Amino acid sequence: MKPYIIIAEDEDALSTLLSYNLEKEGYDVGVATDGDEALVMVKERLPDLLVCDWMMPKVSGIEVCRRLRQQSSTRNLPIVMLTARSEETDRIRGLDTGADDYVVKPFSMVELMARIRAVLRRIRPALSEDRVEFGEISVDRLSHRVQRAGRDIHLGPTEYKLLDYLMQYPRRVFSREQLLDAVWGNDVYVEARTVDVHVGRLRKALNHGDQFDPIRTVRSAGYSLDMQN
């Protein structure tokens, strides 16, 4: 599953250029043209990283960053700030507000792509790894091979995407709507209850004998991958 990046940038030419280069790098990309739209998009589908311009209409990038850091669901969201403000005091303010990196315009697109990869490796290491492990479960992304305690697990494509996403954020609780957006995408209409069906199939495949269920159901909230019995 492609990492999802939101670009919050009001300059059409720059946002188009950023989208093109990020998609070429293999990312799924969404674009917001102002701070309000960026906050709405983050709420609708949690990205793996936000590229955010400082000077935007309605809500500034620095305010977007501040609000996201105040919410538990987005407190650890990786944010790369873009700005024409090059003074040291501005860089310090951006980083202190919660940006993980700060890139001054004009910038090299090659360098920006490298900085984005570096932030993702540091904060979301599972996104850049060919093999991901959590407890007894391992996912080999190159071969699409899944194992639990050395036993091969055979999954359908949707169950594989669902597990891969949950493995990136272990112990975190996701609502049905969040899982729908992450696994199916927001361009496809699927009923929320469909998530329950695929979670059930994933559970059946993962669990064998007296093994405990690693998928935790949180009443009125959603699902979480948790290997603690």
Coordinates of C-alpha atoms in Angstrom, one line a residue:
M1 CA 0.0 0.0 0.0
K2 CA 1.4 3.4 -1.0
P3 CA 2.3 5.9 1.7
Y4 CA -0.2 8.8 1.7
I5 CA 1.1 12.4 1.6
I6 CA -1.0 15.6 1.8
I7 CA 0.4 18.7 0.2
A8 CA -0.9 22.0 1.7
E9 CA 0.2 24.7 -0.8
D10 CA -1.7 27.6 -2.3
E11 CA 0.6 28.1 -5.3
D12 CA -0.9 26.0 -8.1
A13 CA 2.3 25.6 -10.1
L14 CA 4.3 24.4 -7.0
S15 CA 1.6 22.0 -5.8
T16 CA 1.4 20.5 -9.3
L17 CA 5.1 20.1 -9.3
L18 CA 5.2 18.6 -5.9
S19 CA 2.3 16.2 -6.7
Y20 CA 4.1 15.0 -9.9
N21 CA 7.4 14.3 -8.1
L22 CA 5.8 12.6 -5.1
E23 CA 3.6 10.4 -7.3
K24 CA 6.7 9.5 -9.4
E25 CA 8.4 8.4 -6.1
G26 CA 5.5 6.0 -5.5
Y27 CA 3.4 8.0 -3.0
D28 CA -0.4 8.5 -3.0
V29 CA -1.0 12.3 -2.9
G30 CA -3.7 14.6 -1.9
V31 CA -3.7 18.4 -2.3
A32 CA -5.1 21.2 -0.1
T33 CA -5.0 24.8 -1.3
D34 CA -5.5 26.4 2.2
G35 CA -5.1 25.6 5.8
D36 CA -8.7 24.9 6.5
E37 CA -8.9 22.4 3.7
A38 CA -5.7 20.7 4.9
L39 CA -7.2 20.2 8.4
V40 CA -10.3 18.7 6.9
M41 CA -8.4 16.4 4.7
V42 CA -6.2 15.2 7.6
K43 CA -9.4 14.4 9.6
E44 CA -11.0 12.6 6.7
R45 CA -8.0 10.4 6.0
L46 CA -4.9 10.4 8.2
P47 CA -1.8 10.8 6.0
D48 CA 1.6 9.3 6.6
L49 CA 3.1 12.8 6.1
L50 CA 2.0 16.4 5.6
V51 CA 4.0 18.9 3.4
C52 CA 2.8 22.3 4.5
D53 CA 3.4 25.8 3.3
W54 CA 3.8 28.4 6.1
M55 CA 1.9 31.2 4.3
M56 CA -1.5 30.0 3.3
P57 CA -5.0 31.5 3.1
K58 CA -7.6 31.1 5.9
V59 CA -5.3 29.2 8.3
S60 CA -1.5 29.5 8.2
G61 CA 0.8 26.5 8.0
I62 CA 2.2 27.3 11.4
E63 CA -1.3 27.3 12.9
V64 CA -2.2 24.0 11.1
C65 CA 0.9 22.5 12.6
R66 CA 0.0 23.8 16.1
R67 CA -3.5 22.5 15.9
L68 CA -2.4 19.0 14.7
R69 CA 0.1 18.8 17.6
Q70 CA -2.7 19.5 20.1
Q71 CA -4.8 16.5 19.0
S72 CA -3.9 13.0 20.1
S73 CA -4.8 11.4 16.7
T74 CA -2.3 13.7 14.9
R75 CA 0.2 14.5 17.6
N76 CA 2.9 12.3 15.9
L77 CA 2.0 13.1 12.3
P78 CA 5.2 13.8 10.3
I79 CA 5.2 17.4 9.0
V80 CA 7.6 19.0 6.6
M81 CA 7.2 22.8 6.5
L82 CA 7.9 24.8 3.3
T83 CA 8.5 28.5 3.6
A84 CA 10.2 31.6 2.0
R85 CA 11.0 32.7 5.6
S86 CA 14.7 32.0 5.9
E87 CA 15.6 33.8 9.2
E88 CA 16.9 31.6 12.0
T89 CA 14.2 32.8 14.3
D90 CA 11.5 31.6 11.8
R91 CA 13.2 28.2 11.5
I92 CA 13.3 27.9 15.2
R93 CA 9.6 28.9 15.5
G94 CA 8.6 26.4 12.9
L95 CA 10.5 23.5 14.5
D96 CA 9.3 24.5 18.0
T97 CA 5.7 24.5 16.8
G98 CA 6.1 20.9 15.8
A99 CA 7.5 20.7 12.3
D100 CA 9.8 17.7 11.8
D101 CA 11.8 19.4 9.0
Y102 CA 11.9 22.9 7.6
V103 CA 12.7 23.6 3.9
V104 CA 13.3 27.1 2.6
K105 CA 12.0 28.3 -0.8
P106 CA 13.4 28.1 -3.4
F107 CA 14.5 24.6 -2.9
S108 CA 15.9 21.6 -4.8
M109 CA 13.1 19.1 -5.6
V110 CA 15.7 16.3 -5.3
E111 CA 16.7 17.5 -1.8
L112 CA 13.0 17.8 -0.7
M113 CA 12.3 14.2 -1.8
A114 CA 15.3 13.1 0.2
R115 CA 14.2 15.0 3.2
I116 CA 10.7 13.5 3.0
R117 CA 12.2 10.0 2.8
A118 CA 14.4 10.7 5.8
V119 CA 11.5 11.9 7.9
L120 CA 9.4 8.9 7.0
R121 CA 12.3 6.5 7.8
R122 CA 12.8 8.2 11.1
I123 CA 9.2 8.5 12.2
R124 CA 7.4 5.8 10.2
P125 CA 10.1 3.2 9.7
A126 CA 7.6 0.5 8.8
L127 CA 6.8 2.4 5.5
S128 CA 10.4 2.0 4.2
E129 CA 11.0 -1.6 5.3
D130 CA 10.6 -4.6 3.1
R131 CA 9.9 -6.8 6.1
V132 CA 7.7 -5.6 9.1
E133 CA 7.3 -7.5 12.3
F134 CA 5.1 -7.0 15.3
G135 CA 5.0 -9.7 18.0
E136 CA 4.6 -13.1 16.3
I137 CA 3.4 -11.6 13.0
S138 CA 5.7 -10.8 10.1
V139 CA 4.9 -9.3 6.7
D140 CA 7.4 -9.6 3.8
R141 CA 6.3 -6.9 1.4
L142 CA 8.5 -8.1 -1.5
S143 CA 6.9 -11.6 -1.6
H144 CA 3.6 -10.6 0.1
R145 CA 4.3 -13.4 2.5
V146 CA 2.6 -13.3 5.9
Q147 CA 3.6 -15.5 8.9
R148 CA 2.5 -15.8 12.5
A149 CA 4.9 -17.7 14.8
G150 CA 6.5 -19.3 11.7
R151 CA 3.2 -20.4 10.2
D152 CA 2.3 -19.2 6.7
I153 CA -0.9 -17.1 6.7
H154 CA -2.8 -17.0 3.4
L155 CA -4.7 -13.7 2.9
G156 CA -6.8 -12.1 0.2
P157 CA -5.6 -8.8 -1.2
T158 CA -7.9 -6.7 1.0
E159 CA -7.0 -8.6 4.2
Y160 CA -3.3 -8.2 3.3
K161 CA -3.7 -4.4 2.9
L162 CA -5.7 -4.2 6.2
L163 CA -3.0 -6.1 8.1
D164 CA -0.2 -4.1 6.5
Y165 CA -1.8 -0.9 7.6
L166 CA -2.5 -2.0 11.1
M167 CA 1.2 -3.2 11.3
Q168 CA 2.3 0.3 10.6
Y169 CA 0.5 1.6 13.7
P170 CA 0.4 -1.1 16.3
R171 CA -1.8 -0.6 19.3
R172 CA -3.5 2.4 17.7
V173 CA -7.3 2.3 17.5
F174 CA -8.8 3.0 14.1
S175 CA -12.5 3.7 13.4
R176 CA -14.2 1.9 10.5
E177 CA -14.2 5.1 8.5
Q178 CA -10.4 5.6 8.9
L179 CA -9.8 2.0 7.8
L180 CA -12.1 2.5 4.8
D181 CA -10.1 5.5 3.7
A182 CA -6.7 3.9 4.3
V183 CA -7.4 0.5 2.7
W184 CA -10.1 1.1 0.1
G185 CA -9.4 4.8 -0.6
N186 CA -11.8 7.7 -0.4
D187 CA -12.7 7.5 -4.1
V188 CA -14.5 4.1 -3.6
Y189 CA -17.9 3.8 -2.0
V190 CA -17.9 0.9 0.5
E191 CA -20.2 0.6 3.5
A192 CA -18.5 0.9 6.9
R193 CA -19.8 -2.6 7.9
T194 CA -17.7 -4.1 5.1
V195 CA -14.7 -3.4 7.4
D196 CA -16.2 -5.8 9.9
V197 CA -16.4 -8.6 7.3
H198 CA -12.7 -8.2 6.3
V199 CA -11.6 -7.9 9.9
G200 CA -13.4 -11.2 10.6
R201 CA -11.6 -12.9 7.7
L202 CA -8.3 -11.5 8.8
R203 CA -8.9 -12.8 12.3
K204 CA -9.9 -16.2 11.1
A205 CA -6.7 -16.5 9.0
L206 CA -4.4 -15.2 11.8
N207 CA -5.7 -17.3 14.7
H208 CA -4.9 -21.0 15.0
G209 CA -5.7 -23.4 17.8
D210 CA -5.4 -21.7 21.2
Q211 CA -3.5 -18.6 19.9
F212 CA -5.0 -15.3 21.2
D213 CA -6.7 -12.9 18.9
P214 CA -4.2 -10.0 18.0
I215 CA -7.0 -7.8 16.7
R216 CA -8.7 -5.9 19.5
T217 CA -12.2 -4.6 19.1
V218 CA -12.7 -1.3 21.0
R219 CA -16.4 -0.8 21.6
S220 CA -17.8 2.3 19.8
A221 CA -14.3 3.1 18.6
G222 CA -12.9 0.6 16.1
Y223 CA -10.1 -1.9 15.8
S224 CA -6.5 -2.1 16.9
L225 CA -3.6 -4.6 16.4
D226 CA -2.3 -5.5 19.8
M227 CA -0.2 -8.6 20.7
Q228 CA -0.8 -8.3 24.4
N229 CA -3.1 -11.0 25.7

